[in-house]
mmCIF file of C-alpha atoms in Angstrom:
data_model
loop_
_atom_site.group_PDB
_atom_site.id
_atom_site.type_symbol
_atom_site.label_atom_id
_atom_site.label_comp_id
_atom_site.label_asym_id
_atom_site.label_seq_id
_atom_site.Cartn_x
_atom_site.Cartn_y
_atom_site.Cartn_z
ATOM 1 C CA SER A 9 -159.479 -23.973 14.638
ATOM 2 C CA GLY A 10 -162.386 -23.332 12.671
ATOM 3 C CA THR A 11 -165.475 -21.951 12.713
ATOM 4 C CA VAL A 12 -167.455 -21.373 16.023
ATOM 5 C CA ASN A 13 -170.535 -20.214 16.417
ATOM 6 C CA THR A 14 -170.104 -18.538 20.126
ATOM 7 C CA ASP A 15 -167.958 -15.308 21.384
ATOM 8 C CA SER A 16 -166.387 -16.552 23.520
ATOM 9 C CA ALA A 17 -162.887 -18.963 24.226
ATOM 10 C CA THR A 18 -161.102 -21.244 26.639
ATOM 11 C CA PHE A 19 -157.298 -22.259 26.182
ATOM 12 C CA ALA A 20 -155.964 -24.909 28.669
ATOM 13 C CA PHE A 21 -151.732 -24.842 28.095
ATOM 14 C CA SER A 22 -149.266 -26.106 30.416
ATOM 15 C CA SER A 23 -145.282 -25.797 31.088
ATOM 16 C CA ASP A 24 -142.420 -27.399 32.918
ATOM 17 C CA ALA A 25 -142.980 -26.736 36.503
ATOM 18 C CA GLY A 26 -141.270 -23.127 37.550
ATOM 19 C CA ALA A 27 -141.687 -21.444 34.206
ATOM 20 C CA ASN A 28 -143.871 -17.708 33.432
ATOM 21 C CA LEU A 29 -147.002 -18.102 31.289
ATOM 22 C CA GLU A 30 -147.759 -15.471 29.019
ATOM 23 C CA CYS A 31 -150.518 -14.887 26.436
ATOM 24 C CA SER A 32 -150.653 -12.677 23.670
ATOM 25 C CA LEU A 33 -154.848 -11.969 22.043
ATOM 26 C CA ASP A 34 -154.212 -11.508 18.255
ATOM 27 C CA GLY A 35 -151.389 -9.212 17.813
ATOM 28 C CA ALA A 36 -151.054 -7.608 21.711
ATOM 29 C CA SER A 37 -148.275 -7.443 23.587
ATOM 30 C CA PHE A 38 -148.011 -10.745 25.350
ATOM 31 C CA GLY A 39 -148.864 -10.828 29.305
ATOM 32 C CA SER A 40 -148.655 -12.943 32.158
ATOM 33 C CA CYS A 41 -151.612 -15.269 31.945
ATOM 34 C CA THR A 42 -152.147 -18.666 33.714
ATOM 35 C CA SER A 43 -153.867 -21.830 32.223
ATOM 36 C CA PRO A 44 -157.507 -22.075 31.657
ATOM 37 C CA LYS A 45 -157.374 -18.455 29.895
ATOM 38 C CA ASP A 46 -160.137 -17.266 29.069
ATOM 39 C CA TYR A 47 -162.168 -14.934 26.356
ATOM 40 C CA SER A 48 -165.795 -13.564 25.680
ATOM 41 C CA GLY A 49 -167.349 -10.555 23.884
ATOM 42 C CA LEU A 50 -165.014 -11.662 20.988
ATOM 43 C CA PRO A 51 -166.533 -9.978 17.868
ATOM 44 C CA ASP A 52 -167.667 -11.797 14.840
ATOM 45 C CA GLY A 53 -163.317 -12.557 13.049
ATOM 46 C CA SER A 54 -160.866 -14.547 12.088
ATOM 47 C CA HIS A 55 -158.182 -14.285 15.926
ATOM 48 C CA THR A 56 -155.226 -15.916 17.074
ATOM 49 C CA PHE A 57 -155.175 -16.692 20.658
ATOM 50 C CA ALA A 58 -150.534 -17.416 21.614
ATOM 51 C CA VAL A 59 -149.115 -18.568 24.761
ATOM 52 C CA ARG A 60 -145.271 -18.798 25.436
ATOM 53 C CA ALA A 61 -143.165 -19.662 28.143
ATOM 54 C CA THR A 62 -139.929 -18.201 30.354
ATOM 55 C CA ASP A 63 -137.405 -20.471 33.074
ATOM 56 C CA ASN A 64 -135.735 -18.979 35.264
ATOM 57 C CA ALA A 65 -133.230 -18.469 33.240
ATOM 58 C CA GLY A 66 -134.865 -16.426 31.052
ATOM 59 C CA ASN A 67 -135.201 -19.070 27.696
ATOM 60 C CA THR A 68 -138.310 -18.186 26.290
ATOM 61 C CA SER A 69 -140.302 -21.233 23.991
ATOM 62 C CA GLN A 70 -141.961 -21.413 20.690
ATOM 63 C CA THR A 71 -145.007 -19.623 20.716
ATOM 64 C CA ALA A 72 -148.308 -21.706 20.368
ATOM 65 C CA SER A 73 -151.042 -21.095 18.861
ATOM 66 C CA ARG A 74 -154.753 -21.412 17.633
ATOM 67 C CA THR A 75 -156.675 -19.760 14.995
ATOM 68 C CA TRP A 76 -160.271 -19.275 14.534
ATOM 69 C CA THR A 77 -162.795 -17.999 13.475
ATOM 70 C CA VAL A 78 -166.661 -16.440 15.074
ATOM 71 C CA ASP A 79 -169.556 -16.044 13.364
ATOM 72 C CA ALA A 80 -171.829 -15.432 16.298
ATOM 73 C CA VAL A 81 -174.070 -13.640 14.807
ATOM 74 C CA ALA A 82 -177.106 -15.057 11.809
ATOM 75 C CA VAL A 83 -179.589 -13.418 10.224
ATOM 76 C CA LEU A 84 -183.270 -14.183 10.425
ATOM 77 C CA MET A 85 -186.311 -12.804 8.481
ATOM 78 C CA ALA A 86 -189.556 -13.982 9.076
ATOM 79 C CA ALA A 87 -193.439 -13.970 7.116
ATOM 80 C CA GLY A 88 -196.761 -16.188 7.055
ATOM 81 C CA ASP A 89 -199.668 -15.860 4.968
ATOM 82 C CA ILE A 90 -197.415 -15.132 1.677
ATOM 83 C CA ALA A 91 -198.687 -17.908 -1.244
ATOM 84 C CA CYS A 92 -201.592 -16.257 -3.406
ATOM 85 C CA GLY A 93 -203.679 -19.942 -5.898
ATOM 86 C CA PRO A 94 -205.005 -20.434 -8.404
ATOM 87 C CA ALA A 95 -208.090 -17.830 -7.734
ATOM 88 C CA GLY A 96 -205.852 -15.325 -6.644
ATOM 89 C CA LYS A 97 -205.172 -12.093 -8.830
ATOM 90 C CA VAL A 98 -201.504 -9.428 -8.329
ATOM 91 C CA THR A 99 -201.890 -6.264 -7.367
ATOM 92 C CA SER A 100 -200.814 -2.997 -4.937
ATOM 93 C CA GLN A 101 -202.929 -5.174 -1.788
ATOM 94 C CA THR A 102 -203.177 -8.772 -2.454
ATOM 95 C CA CYS A 103 -200.696 -11.210 -4.081
ATOM 96 C CA GLN A 104 -197.380 -9.978 -3.457
ATOM 97 C CA GLN A 105 -195.364 -12.672 -2.603
ATOM 98 C CA MET A 106 -192.590 -12.695 -5.258
ATOM 99 C CA ALA A 107 -192.680 -9.404 -3.975
ATOM 100 C CA THR A 108 -191.747 -10.176 -0.838
ATOM 101 C CA SER A 109 -189.028 -13.539 -1.790
ATOM 102 C CA ASN A 110 -187.814 -10.106 -3.332
ATOM 103 C CA LEU A 111 -186.527 -9.142 -0.293
ATOM 104 C CA LEU A 112 -185.649 -12.428 1.116
ATOM 105 C CA VAL A 113 -182.826 -12.637 -1.839
ATOM 106 C CA ASN A 114 -181.254 -9.787 -0.972
ATOM 107 C CA GLU A 115 -181.043 -9.339 2.223
ATOM 108 C CA ALA A 116 -179.248 -13.224 1.904
ATOM 109 C CA PRO A 117 -180.448 -13.633 5.791
ATOM 110 C CA ASP A 118 -179.111 -17.440 7.609
ATOM 111 C CA ALA A 119 -182.134 -18.773 8.138
ATOM 112 C CA VAL A 120 -185.782 -17.728 6.169
ATOM 113 C CA ALA A 121 -189.047 -18.670 8.334
ATOM 114 C CA PRO A 122 -192.682 -18.802 7.096
ATOM 115 C CA LEU A 123 -194.438 -19.386 9.817
ATOM 116 C CA GLY A 124 -198.107 -20.761 8.302
ATOM 117 C CA ASP A 125 -200.942 -20.038 5.677
ATOM 118 C CA THR A 126 -197.385 -20.491 3.284
ATOM 119 C CA GLN A 127 -199.486 -21.718 0.239
ATOM 120 C CA TYR A 128 -203.062 -20.533 -0.158
ATOM 121 C CA GLU A 129 -206.663 -21.877 -0.264
ATOM 122 C CA CYS A 130 -205.535 -25.869 0.694
ATOM 123 C CA GLY A 131 -202.216 -26.108 0.695
ATOM 124 C CA SER A 132 -201.548 -28.901 -2.032
ATOM 125 C CA LEU A 133 -198.069 -30.161 -3.472
ATOM 126 C CA SER A 134 -198.883 -28.752 -6.950
ATOM 127 C CA GLU A 135 -199.960 -24.862 -5.482
ATOM 128 C CA TYR A 136 -197.610 -25.444 -3.237
ATOM 129 C CA ARG A 137 -194.722 -26.255 -7.122
ATOM 130 C CA THR A 138 -196.653 -23.391 -9.089
ATOM 131 C CA TYR A 139 -197.159 -20.444 -6.870
ATOM 132 C CA TYR A 140 -194.661 -20.414 -3.441
ATOM 133 C CA GLY A 141 -191.955 -22.339 -5.124
ATOM 134 C CA PRO A 142 -191.185 -19.531 -7.976
ATOM 135 C CA SER A 143 -191.052 -16.636 -4.715
ATOM 136 C CA TRP A 144 -190.520 -17.875 -1.663
ATOM 137 C CA GLY A 145 -188.663 -21.506 -2.746
ATOM 138 C CA ARG A 146 -186.045 -19.645 -3.978
ATOM 139 C CA VAL A 147 -184.508 -19.093 -0.540
ATOM 140 C CA LEU A 148 -186.207 -23.449 0.521
ATOM 141 C CA ALA A 149 -182.569 -24.718 0.942
ATOM 142 C CA ILE A 150 -182.489 -21.818 4.162
ATOM 143 C CA THR A 151 -185.875 -21.800 5.087
ATOM 144 C CA HIS A 152 -187.489 -23.470 8.892
ATOM 145 C CA PRO A 153 -191.354 -23.484 8.480
ATOM 146 C CA THR A 154 -194.667 -23.654 10.804
ATOM 147 C CA LEU A 155 -197.907 -23.854 9.678
ATOM 148 C CA GLY A 156 -201.435 -22.855 9.995
ATOM 149 C CA ASN A 157 -204.498 -23.340 9.499
ATOM 150 C CA HIS A 158 -204.481 -23.551 5.399
ATOM 151 C CA GLU A 159 -202.350 -26.023 5.284
ATOM 152 C CA TYR A 160 -204.784 -28.211 6.962
ATOM 153 C CA SER A 161 -207.649 -27.189 4.465
ATOM 154 C CA THR A 162 -209.978 -29.609 3.153
ATOM 155 C CA SER A 163 -214.143 -29.911 3.227
ATOM 156 C CA THR A 164 -216.432 -32.944 2.203
ATOM 157 C CA SER A 165 -219.006 -29.638 -0.047
ATOM 158 C CA PRO A 166 -218.271 -28.698 -3.640
ATOM 159 C CA THR A 167 -218.907 -25.203 -3.535
ATOM 160 C CA ASP A 168 -216.018 -25.159 -1.044
ATOM 161 C CA PRO A 169 -212.773 -24.091 -3.070
ATOM 162 C CA CYS A 170 -210.553 -26.643 -0.612
ATOM 163 C CA TYR A 171 -212.848 -29.713 -1.963
ATOM 164 C CA ASN A 172 -211.823 -33.151 -1.946
ATOM 165 C CA ALA A 173 -208.090 -31.577 -1.388
ATOM 166 C CA PRO A 174 -206.036 -33.298 0.535
ATOM 167 C CA SER A 175 -206.043 -34.372 4.612
ATOM 168 C CA GLY A 176 -203.698 -33.908 7.339
ATOM 169 C CA ALA A 177 -201.063 -30.983 5.341
ATOM 170 C CA SER A 178 -199.566 -33.284 2.960
ATOM 171 C CA GLY A 179 -199.264 -31.480 0.696
ATOM 172 C CA TYR A 180 -197.144 -28.542 3.128
ATOM 173 C CA PHE A 181 -195.192 -31.739 4.447
ATOM 174 C CA GLN A 182 -194.286 -33.089 0.504
ATOM 175 C CA TYR A 183 -193.179 -30.313 -0.111
ATOM 176 C CA PHE A 184 -191.220 -29.015 3.117
ATOM 177 C CA GLY A 185 -189.849 -32.848 3.587
ATOM 178 C CA ASN A 186 -187.286 -33.843 6.737
ATOM 179 C CA ALA A 187 -187.633 -29.475 7.092
ATOM 180 C CA ALA A 188 -190.974 -29.724 8.420
ATOM 181 C CA SER A 189 -190.365 -32.343 10.592
ATOM 182 C CA PRO A 190 -187.450 -33.298 10.894
ATOM 183 C CA THR A 191 -188.208 -35.369 14.509
ATOM 184 C CA GLU A 192 -190.006 -37.518 11.778
ATOM 185 C CA PRO A 193 -187.694 -37.797 9.006
ATOM 186 C CA GLY A 194 -189.703 -39.738 5.606
ATOM 187 C CA CYS A 195 -193.107 -38.450 7.086
ATOM 188 C CA THR A 196 -195.350 -36.656 4.372
ATOM 189 C CA VAL A 197 -198.850 -36.208 6.512
ATOM 190 C CA ASN A 198 -199.964 -35.987 9.836
ATOM 191 C CA CYS A 199 -197.128 -34.815 11.046
ATOM 192 C CA LYS A 200 -195.857 -33.125 14.203
ATOM 193 C CA GLY A 201 -194.891 -29.933 12.885
ATOM 194 C CA TYR A 202 -192.836 -28.812 15.508
ATOM 195 C CA TYR A 203 -189.322 -28.655 16.468
ATOM 196 C CA SER A 204 -185.281 -26.735 17.660
ATOM 197 C CA TYR A 205 -182.966 -26.350 16.251
ATOM 198 C CA ASP A 206 -179.256 -23.695 16.952
ATOM 199 C CA LEU A 207 -178.614 -20.141 14.277
ATOM 200 C CA GLY A 208 -175.727 -18.556 15.335
ATOM 201 C CA SER A 209 -175.388 -18.483 18.596
ATOM 202 C CA TRP A 210 -179.112 -18.611 19.403
ATOM 203 C CA HIS A 211 -182.612 -21.637 19.884
ATOM 204 C CA ILE A 212 -185.330 -20.831 18.261
ATOM 205 C CA ILE A 213 -188.734 -23.316 18.165
ATOM 206 C CA VAL A 214 -190.621 -23.351 16.486
ATOM 207 C CA LEU A 215 -193.775 -24.856 17.652
ATOM 208 C CA ASN A 216 -197.541 -26.167 16.022
ATOM 209 C CA SER A 217 -199.936 -23.591 16.781
ATOM 210 C CA ASN A 218 -203.166 -26.195 15.261
ATOM 211 C CA CYS A 219 -203.825 -27.830 17.751
ATOM 212 C CA GLY A 220 -207.355 -30.527 17.171
ATOM 213 C CA LYS A 221 -204.698 -31.896 14.645
ATOM 214 C CA ILE A 222 -201.595 -32.672 16.576
ATOM 215 C CA GLY A 223 -202.883 -33.476 20.372
ATOM 216 C CA GLY A 224 -203.231 -30.028 22.490
ATOM 217 C CA CYS A 225 -201.053 -27.598 22.680
ATOM 218 C CA SER A 226 -202.184 -27.495 26.617
ATOM 219 C CA ALA A 227 -198.792 -28.111 28.742
ATOM 220 C CA THR A 228 -198.895 -31.416 29.620
ATOM 221 C CA SER A 229 -199.761 -32.259 25.401
ATOM 222 C CA PRO A 230 -196.952 -33.956 23.487
ATOM 223 C CA GLN A 231 -195.921 -31.190 22.541
ATOM 224 C CA GLY A 232 -196.103 -29.352 25.692
ATOM 225 C CA THR A 233 -194.016 -32.207 27.426
ATOM 226 C CA TRP A 234 -191.198 -30.624 23.953
ATOM 227 C CA LEU A 235 -190.988 -28.759 24.613
ATOM 228 C CA LYS A 236 -190.041 -28.085 27.941
ATOM 229 C CA GLN A 237 -187.589 -30.685 27.899
ATOM 230 C CA ASP A 238 -186.797 -28.329 25.157
ATOM 231 C CA LEU A 239 -186.422 -26.064 26.345
ATOM 232 C CA ALA A 240 -185.070 -27.042 29.225
ATOM 233 C CA ALA A 241 -181.751 -28.878 27.127
ATOM 234 C CA HIS A 242 -181.023 -25.695 25.861
ATOM 235 C CA ALA A 243 -181.358 -23.580 29.259
ATOM 236 C CA THR A 244 -178.104 -21.396 28.295
ATOM 237 C CA LYS A 245 -179.035 -19.862 24.973
ATOM 238 C CA CYS A 246 -181.069 -16.802 23.928
ATOM 239 C CA THR A 247 -183.448 -18.048 22.346
ATOM 240 C CA ALA A 248 -187.270 -17.014 20.343
ATOM 241 C CA ALA A 249 -189.310 -19.123 19.277
ATOM 242 C CA TYR A 250 -192.410 -19.362 16.046
ATOM 243 C CA TRP A 251 -195.813 -20.162 15.544
ATOM 244 C CA HIS A 252 -198.889 -19.572 12.894
ATOM 245 C CA TYR A 253 -202.451 -18.069 15.550
ATOM 246 C CA PRO A 254 -200.506 -15.440 17.893
ATOM 247 C CA ARG A 255 -201.252 -15.006 22.174
ATOM 248 C CA TYR A 256 -202.095 -11.272 21.355
ATOM 249 C CA SER A 257 -203.388 -9.610 18.440
ATOM 250 C CA SER A 258 -205.117 -6.218 17.070
ATOM 251 C CA GLY A 259 -205.931 -7.941 14.719
ATOM 252 C CA GLY A 260 -209.184 -10.434 15.419
ATOM 253 C CA ALA A 261 -206.959 -13.777 15.268
ATOM 254 C CA GLY A 262 -205.758 -12.111 19.242
ATOM 255 C CA THR A 263 -208.773 -12.823 20.631
ATOM 256 C CA THR A 264 -209.844 -15.947 18.013
ATOM 257 C CA PHE A 265 -207.215 -18.261 19.248
ATOM 258 C CA GLN A 266 -205.115 -16.525 22.334
ATOM 259 C CA SER A 267 -206.352 -19.219 24.333
ATOM 260 C CA ASN A 268 -204.113 -21.824 22.119
ATOM 261 C CA THR A 269 -201.243 -20.898 23.457
ATOM 262 C CA ASN A 270 -201.437 -19.660 26.962
ATOM 263 C CA SER A 271 -199.028 -22.989 27.934
ATOM 264 C CA PHE A 272 -196.985 -22.041 25.261
ATOM 265 C CA TRP A 273 -196.354 -18.579 26.381
ATOM 266 C CA GLN A 274 -196.292 -19.557 30.544
ATOM 267 C CA LEU A 275 -193.917 -22.863 29.119
ATOM 268 C CA LEU A 276 -191.733 -19.427 26.805
ATOM 269 C CA TYR A 277 -191.665 -17.114 29.942
ATOM 270 C CA ASN A 278 -190.375 -19.480 32.474
ATOM 271 C CA ALA A 279 -187.984 -19.852 31.045
ATOM 272 C CA LYS A 280 -186.486 -16.445 29.827
ATOM 273 C CA VAL A 281 -187.454 -16.401 25.783
ATOM 274 C CA GLU A 282 -186.495 -13.244 24.499
ATOM 275 C CA ALA A 283 -188.990 -12.710 21.574
ATOM 276 C CA VAL A 284 -192.241 -14.864 19.742
ATOM 277 C CA ILE A 285 -193.381 -14.245 15.909
ATOM 278 C CA ASN A 286 -196.153 -14.829 14.909
ATOM 279 C CA ALA A 287 -198.494 -14.347 11.282
ATOM 280 C CA SER A 288 -202.333 -15.527 11.026
ATOM 281 C CA ASP A 289 -203.120 -11.468 11.157
ATOM 282 C CA HIS A 290 -201.978 -9.919 7.841
ATOM 283 C CA ILE A 291 -200.445 -6.492 9.939
ATOM 284 C CA TYR A 292 -197.477 -5.946 11.208
ATOM 285 C CA GLU A 293 -197.117 -5.924 15.321
ATOM 286 C CA ARG A 294 -194.964 -5.220 17.833
ATOM 287 C CA PHE A 295 -195.228 -5.428 21.514
ATOM 288 C CA ALA A 296 -194.221 -4.597 24.505
ATOM 289 C CA PRO A 297 -192.547 -7.291 26.255
ATOM 290 C CA MET A 298 -195.469 -8.757 27.936
ATOM 291 C CA ASN A 299 -195.986 -11.646 30.819
ATOM 292 C CA PRO A 300 -198.369 -14.473 30.283
ATOM 293 C CA ASN A 301 -200.896 -12.718 31.248
ATOM 294 C CA GLY A 302 -200.200 -9.810 29.053
ATOM 295 C CA GLY A 303 -198.914 -7.402 31.600
ATOM 296 C CA LEU A 304 -195.442 -5.549 30.544
ATOM 297 C CA ASP A 305 -192.508 -6.995 31.544
ATOM 298 C CA ARG A 306 -189.703 -5.406 30.825
ATOM 299 C CA ALA A 307 -187.598 -7.130 32.967
ATOM 300 C CA ASN A 308 -188.715 -9.636 32.596
ATOM 301 C CA GLY A 309 -190.759 -10.359 29.916
ATOM 302 C CA ILE A 310 -191.420 -11.563 26.326
ATOM 303 C CA ARG A 311 -191.681 -9.203 23.020
ATOM 304 C CA GLU A 312 -194.441 -10.297 20.431
ATOM 305 C CA PHE A 313 -193.944 -9.544 16.547
ATOM 306 C CA ILE A 314 -196.938 -10.324 14.434
ATOM 307 C CA ALA A 315 -195.604 -10.073 10.927
ATOM 308 C CA GLY A 316 -198.371 -11.162 8.918
ATOM 309 C CA THR A 317 -196.832 -9.350 5.789
ATOM 310 C CA GLY A 318 -195.632 -12.554 3.736
ATOM 311 C CA GLY A 319 -198.617 -11.164 0.545
ATOM 312 C CA LYS A 320 -201.671 -12.705 0.764
ATOM 313 C CA SER A 321 -203.375 -9.504 1.366
ATOM 314 C CA HIS A 322 -203.994 -7.123 3.655
ATOM 315 C CA HIS A 323 -206.082 -7.670 7.155
ATOM 316 C CA GLY A 324 -207.376 -4.583 9.357
ATOM 317 C CA ILE A 325 -206.971 -3.709 13.173
ATOM 318 C CA VAL A 326 -209.819 -4.631 15.120
ATOM 319 C CA SER A 327 -208.998 -3.731 19.427
ATOM 320 C CA VAL A 328 -205.179 -1.820 19.733
ATOM 321 C CA GLN A 329 -204.661 -4.115 22.467
ATOM 322 C CA PRO A 330 -202.384 -2.589 25.063
ATOM 323 C CA ASN A 331 -198.577 -2.527 25.235
ATOM 324 C CA SER A 332 -199.076 -2.932 21.157
ATOM 325 C CA GLU A 333 -196.427 -0.292 20.307
ATOM 326 C CA VAL A 334 -196.250 -0.375 16.692
ATOM 327 C CA ARG A 335 -199.715 -1.956 13.996
ATOM 328 C CA ASN A 336 -198.632 -1.652 10.183
ATOM 329 C CA THR A 337 -201.604 -2.673 8.001
ATOM 330 C CA ASP A 338 -200.872 -1.452 3.822
ATOM 331 C CA THR A 339 -197.278 -2.695 4.289
ATOM 332 C CA PHE A 340 -196.430 -6.419 2.499
ATOM 333 C CA GLY A 341 -192.019 -7.008 3.594
ATOM 334 C CA ALA A 342 -190.701 -9.133 6.651
ATOM 335 C CA LEU A 343 -189.204 -9.063 10.318
ATOM 336 C CA LYS A 344 -185.025 -9.536 10.468
ATOM 337 C CA MET A 345 -183.744 -10.307 13.332
ATOM 338 C CA THR A 346 -180.272 -10.359 13.958
ATOM 339 C CA LEU A 347 -179.914 -12.731 16.177
ATOM 340 C CA ARG A 348 -176.618 -11.597 18.288
ATOM 341 C CA PRO A 349 -175.295 -13.828 21.197
ATOM 342 C CA ASN A 350 -176.280 -11.578 24.002
ATOM 343 C CA GLY A 351 -179.111 -9.828 22.599
ATOM 344 C CA TYR A 352 -181.183 -8.907 18.936
ATOM 345 C CA ASP A 353 -181.933 -6.371 17.392
ATOM 346 C CA TRP A 354 -185.686 -6.328 14.635
ATOM 347 C CA LYS A 355 -186.421 -3.810 11.793
ATOM 348 C CA PHE A 356 -189.519 -4.860 9.529
ATOM 349 C CA VAL A 357 -187.719 -5.096 5.851
ATOM 350 C CA PRO A 358 -191.393 -3.197 3.402
ATOM 351 C CA ILE A 359 -191.025 -4.254 -0.639
ATOM 352 C CA ALA A 360 -190.205 -1.694 -2.736
ATOM 353 C CA GLY A 361 -191.515 1.073 -3.380
ATOM 354 C CA SER A 362 -192.756 0.417 0.820
ATOM 355 C CA THR A 363 -192.062 2.945 3.286
ATOM 356 C CA PHE A 364 -192.600 1.709 6.394
ATOM 357 C CA THR A 365 -190.247 0.563 9.084
ATOM 358 C CA ASP A 366 -189.756 -0.378 12.808
ATOM 359 C CA SER A 367 -186.877 -0.798 14.168
ATOM 360 C CA GLY A 368 -185.053 -1.778 17.670
ATOM 361 C CA SER A 369 -182.870 -3.264 19.584
ATOM 362 C CA GLU A 370 -182.933 -6.092 23.197
ATOM 363 C CA SER A 371 -180.251 -7.616 25.196
ATOM 364 C CA CYS A 372 -181.188 -10.866 26.270
ATOM 365 C CA HIS A 373 -183.260 -12.035 29.523
#
């Protein structure tokens, strides 16, 4: 009984020796069955299982039943490079964090993934409260963030906008609280920032691509060791992952930072992860499924999305990369991932007044 996030169910039951058992699902005709009785591929909604027994004399028992609700489809919305700071000016091309946050409020997803560089320029707590808070902070209760580089920005130069800004991404960890690093309750500075959670029938992994801040990103680093353990513990689920710096990008970040996340990709590919979502480049881009070396692999590859479209500004294309299927450089919005038990649908949702979109579907490996 109650609500479950899986589209399958198993029922065990028994009767006196020699009795014939009959089962029914959702009011259908009773049919002969044995225990356990398995069902799969159940649609979202309420379901009722019923079982009865008939003895050799033709006497039928009272029907035993169980009602439950399947809610296995979940929606995740993601974008990065989001809120301007005090130096920002709202124009059609900059500081559109309120417009993108309106999408989150109107679409009412189950979870929101800010993909790093959530608050410019330095990610101080006061900046979060003043700029991010009134926009994306409206969905803080369902937010599962990851870190970009601006969360860590600080400087000893009096001419730098981040002069004497707090170090260790303390503004980020204080603002998002335990959601920012759930394995370290109460941590407010220099926290790990990598973790995982379940969403509907899916497993979601959040990584920290600021490798120099957390002991590295290699397979043998603390984060890499944790990732291997987390993947092994959730091997049966459809899985997606997100972090800030993309492994591949037709913007500048994919060339600058790609070596940082090689190990992420290899470990995720080995575990047959479905999709990776990144930001850093202020563009939208979708790649075909690829292996860790960037080769096309439609059978087992990871599909990468870049959604650096959260509101700060736009970037251009530097060099179109192999297997890049869709690119856009002038539209703010968010990537909507509808996660089903055996696959997912994606849709880029633009802010009001914009028309670019991109959508499709994929099955889990």
